[in-house]
Amino acid sequence: MPRTLLTLTALSLIAGCTSAEKSDHASAQPPVEANAKTLTIGDPAPSIDIAHWVIGDEVPVLERGEVHVIEFWATWCGPCRTSMPHLSTLQDEHGDDVTIIGVSNEPLETVEGFLAKADDEGRTWRERIRYTLTTDPDESVWNDYFRAAGQRGIPTAFIVGRSGRIEWIGHPMGMDEPLQAVIDGSWDRRAFAVTWAQAQAVKKLQIEFAAAERAGDWEKAEALLGQMLEAAPDSPMLRYERFELLVGGLNRPNEGYALGRQILEESWDDPRPLNQIAWFVVDDPRVKVRDLAFAMRAARRACELTKDQDPAILDTMARIYYEMGDLDNAVAWQRKAVEQAGDTGMGQEIRETLSRYEQEAGG
């Protein structure tokens, strides 16, 4: 099963939903005009002119001296719905120190219909949301914030600080620390502006990079990745992407695994990248030279960090033994994975893999 946690593809998924994922009733995003407004870190926050205040009190002006969050969402967006309880918790925790405002661009009746729906516990979305929720069908706020900042995926949140300027832009699930720092006055906007500029430069190259990979144009992909690394030389995600490119598409295993060993050392206390790099080595069809000892070292450390309780990592260990031809250990580790996975969707796939290993071991 794929475990892409750090790649450029994964980065685009972290952002959430794009317009291509909308349901049929959702309107398409209008094209960006050549002379459209731009918005970046440190810019004055545009005023908000919202049509419908659905939950919470109207906020006609973003008052100086106060902290606001402008978050863009839609009823059709799964990651947006996932973020809603977290935003409610943040509003509860910070109280009057911040006003969180969710902004959809859908018709009022669509949002009202969504809020009336109940979850498995019988609570409606209206009951679950404890922050200000709005919709702005003319998309004026979307144009002034979301599109002006060059954003493509939702949910996306903007923190507006006490000075009335944009302090942070990103996924609301990653907003906790920046929001706390903005509230208590310890936020370093200038440092984040550098990080943000690097990320924006990388984003502009991502589409071309992905297209080059799909076309198998590995030399072009390497050149584009080089440009991205120039813009963000310290990015762990880009270093990992280079590892995949070297070991996979470019088929330069000596260079690739040398970089991979550096990545292992840098990630030695984080099981997620360790598991990802091991799985890539044993599973990705682009890999011609599979260094199973390298993969085993990464997976064993990931198992150690998770105390043999993560089914995906246990599944990786089993797969490595399988590739080594050690079917007894492959079956043993896959049984551990099945035990930890339980009745989840992942559990079904892991059980199917166990059945295959057992059949081959018994044959």
PDB file of N, CA, C and O in Angstrom, residues 260-262 264-265 268 274 278 291-303 317 320 324:
ATOM      1  N   GLY A 260      20.115   8.721   0.482  1.00  0.00           N
ATOM      2  CA  GLY A 260      19.164   8.052   1.354  1.00  0.00           C
ATOM      3  C   GLY A 260      19.718   7.813   2.745  1.00  0.00           C
ATOM      4  O   GLY A 260      19.002   7.973   3.744  1.00  0.00           O
ATOM      5  N   ARG A 261      20.993   7.461   2.853  1.00  0.00           N
ATOM      6  CA  ARG A 261      21.591   7.248   4.170  1.00  0.00           C
ATOM      7  C   ARG A 261      21.653   8.550   4.968  1.00  0.00           C
ATOM      8  O   ARG A 261      21.474   8.546   6.194  1.00  0.00           O
ATOM      9  N   GLN A 262      21.869   9.660   4.283  1.00  0.00           N
ATOM     10  CA  GLN A 262      21.826  10.952   4.971  1.00  0.00           C
ATOM     11  C   GLN A 262      20.411  11.224   5.491  1.00  0.00           C
ATOM     12  O   GLN A 262      20.231  11.699   6.619  1.00  0.00           O
ATOM     13  N   LEU A 264      18.149   9.032   6.293  1.00  0.00           N
ATOM     14  CA  LEU A 264      17.893   8.166   7.446  1.00  0.00           C
ATOM     15  C   LEU A 264      18.429   8.790   8.722  1.00  0.00           C
ATOM     16  O   LEU A 264      17.760   8.803   9.759  1.00  0.00           O
ATOM     17  N   GLU A 265      19.654   9.289   8.666  1.00  0.00           N
ATOM     18  CA  GLU A 265      20.246   9.889   9.865  1.00  0.00           C
ATOM     19  C   GLU A 265      19.448  11.116  10.307  1.00  0.00           C
ATOM     20  O   GLU A 265      19.206  11.314  11.499  1.00  0.00           O
ATOM     21  N   TRP A 268      16.042   9.960  11.911  1.00  0.00           N
ATOM     22  CA  TRP A 268      16.199   8.773  12.744  1.00  0.00           C
ATOM     23  C   TRP A 268      15.169   8.675  13.862  1.00  0.00           C
ATOM     24  O   TRP A 268      14.872   7.587  14.364  1.00  0.00           O
ATOM     25  N   LEU A 274      10.912   7.335   7.769  1.00  0.00           N
ATOM     26  CA  LEU A 274      11.651   6.077   7.750  1.00  0.00           C
ATOM     27  C   LEU A 274      10.832   4.987   7.062  1.00  0.00           C
ATOM     28  O   LEU A 274      11.342   4.220   6.236  1.00  0.00           O
ATOM     29  N   ALA A 278      11.565   3.200   3.243  1.00  0.00           N
ATOM     30  CA  ALA A 278      11.677   1.739   3.144  1.00  0.00           C
ATOM     31  C   ALA A 278      10.660   1.183   2.162  1.00  0.00           C
ATOM     32  O   ALA A 278      10.976   0.323   1.325  1.00  0.00           O
ATOM     33  N   ASP A 291      17.918  -1.946  -2.515  1.00  0.00           N
ATOM     34  CA  ASP A 291      18.848  -2.182  -1.415  1.00  0.00           C
ATOM     35  C   ASP A 291      18.024  -2.584  -0.193  1.00  0.00           C
ATOM     36  O   ASP A 291      17.570  -1.745   0.591  1.00  0.00           O
ATOM     37  N   LEU A 292      17.808  -3.891  -0.029  1.00  0.00           N
ATOM     38  CA  LEU A 292      16.924  -4.384   1.023  1.00  0.00           C
ATOM     39  C   LEU A 292      17.527  -4.194   2.409  1.00  0.00           C
ATOM     40  O   LEU A 292      16.787  -4.017   3.386  1.00  0.00           O
ATOM     41  N   ALA A 293      18.845  -4.213   2.516  1.00  0.00           N
ATOM     42  CA  ALA A 293      19.477  -3.950   3.811  1.00  0.00           C
ATOM     43  C   ALA A 293      19.206  -2.508   4.247  1.00  0.00           C
ATOM     44  O   ALA A 293      18.945  -2.232   5.428  1.00  0.00           O
ATOM     45  N   PHE A 294      19.262  -1.599   3.310  1.00  0.00           N
ATOM     46  CA  PHE A 294      18.947  -0.191   3.578  1.00  0.00           C
ATOM     47  C   PHE A 294      17.492  -0.065   4.028  1.00  0.00           C
ATOM     48  O   PHE A 294      17.193   0.599   5.032  1.00  0.00           O
ATOM     49  N   ALA A 295      16.574  -0.706   3.294  1.00  0.00           N
ATOM     50  CA  ALA A 295      15.160  -0.651   3.642  1.00  0.00           C
ATOM     51  C   ALA A 295      14.899  -1.262   5.016  1.00  0.00           C
ATOM     52  O   ALA A 295      14.118  -0.734   5.817  1.00  0.00           O
ATOM     53  N   MET A 296      15.574  -2.367   5.314  1.00  0.00           N
ATOM     54  CA  MET A 296      15.402  -3.032   6.608  1.00  0.00           C
ATOM     55  C   MET A 296      15.850  -2.140   7.755  1.00  0.00           C
ATOM     56  O   MET A 296      15.199  -2.053   8.798  1.00  0.00           O
ATOM     57  N   ARG A 297      16.969  -1.442   7.581  1.00  0.00           N
ATOM     58  CA  ARG A 297      17.458  -0.554   8.639  1.00  0.00           C
ATOM     59  C   ARG A 297      16.433   0.535   8.947  1.00  0.00           C
ATOM     60  O   ARG A 297      16.161   0.842  10.117  1.00  0.00           O
ATOM     61  N   ALA A 298      15.858   1.105   7.901  1.00  0.00           N
ATOM     62  CA  ALA A 298      14.861   2.157   8.096  1.00  0.00           C
ATOM     63  C   ALA A 298      13.609   1.600   8.759  1.00  0.00           C
ATOM     64  O   ALA A 298      13.070   2.199   9.703  1.00  0.00           O
ATOM     65  N   ALA A 299      13.122   0.457   8.285  1.00  0.00           N
ATOM     66  CA  ALA A 299      11.877  -0.108   8.811  1.00  0.00           C
ATOM     67  C   ALA A 299      12.041  -0.591  10.247  1.00  0.00           C
ATOM     68  O   ALA A 299      11.126  -0.423  11.072  1.00  0.00           O
ATOM     69  N   ARG A 300      13.185  -1.191  10.565  1.00  0.00           N
ATOM     70  CA  ARG A 300      13.404  -1.652  11.939  1.00  0.00           C
ATOM     71  C   ARG A 300      13.386  -0.479  12.918  1.00  0.00           C
ATOM     72  O   ARG A 300      12.818  -0.571  14.007  1.00  0.00           O
ATOM     73  N   ARG A 301      14.015   0.626  12.526  1.00  0.00           N
ATOM     74  CA  ARG A 301      14.006   1.797  13.404  1.00  0.00           C
ATOM     75  C   ARG A 301      12.589   2.351  13.551  1.00  0.00           C
ATOM     76  O   ARG A 301      12.174   2.744  14.641  1.00  0.00           O
ATOM     77  N   ALA A 302      11.825   2.355  12.472  1.00  0.00           N
ATOM     78  CA  ALA A 302      10.437   2.827  12.538  1.00  0.00           C
ATOM     79  C   ALA A 302       9.615   1.933  13.461  1.00  0.00           C
ATOM     80  O   ALA A 302       8.779   2.420  14.241  1.00  0.00           O
ATOM     81  N   CYS A 303       9.837   0.614  13.406  1.00  0.00           N
ATOM     82  CA  CYS A 303       9.144  -0.311  14.312  1.00  0.00           C
ATOM     83  C   CYS A 303       9.530  -0.047  15.757  1.00  0.00           C
ATOM     84  O   CYS A 303       8.685  -0.046  16.661  1.00  0.00           O
ATOM     85  N   MET A 317       7.731  -4.092   7.112  1.00  0.00           N
ATOM     86  CA  MET A 317       8.708  -5.089   7.553  1.00  0.00           C
ATOM     87  C   MET A 317       8.434  -6.438   6.898  1.00  0.00           C
ATOM     88  O   MET A 317       9.350  -7.113   6.410  1.00  0.00           O
ATOM     89  N   ILE A 320       9.542  -6.472   3.282  1.00  0.00           N
ATOM     90  CA  ILE A 320      10.991  -6.564   3.105  1.00  0.00           C
ATOM     91  C   ILE A 320      11.441  -8.022   3.227  1.00  0.00           C
ATOM     92  O   ILE A 320      12.220  -8.521   2.413  1.00  0.00           O
ATOM     93  N   MET A 324      13.115 -10.542   0.452  1.00  0.00           N
ATOM     94  CA  MET A 324      14.346 -11.270   0.741  1.00  0.00           C
ATOM     95  C   MET A 324      14.185 -12.776   0.529  1.00  0.00           C
ATOM     96  O   MET A 324      15.163 -13.518   0.588  1.00  0.00           O
TER      97      MET A 324
END
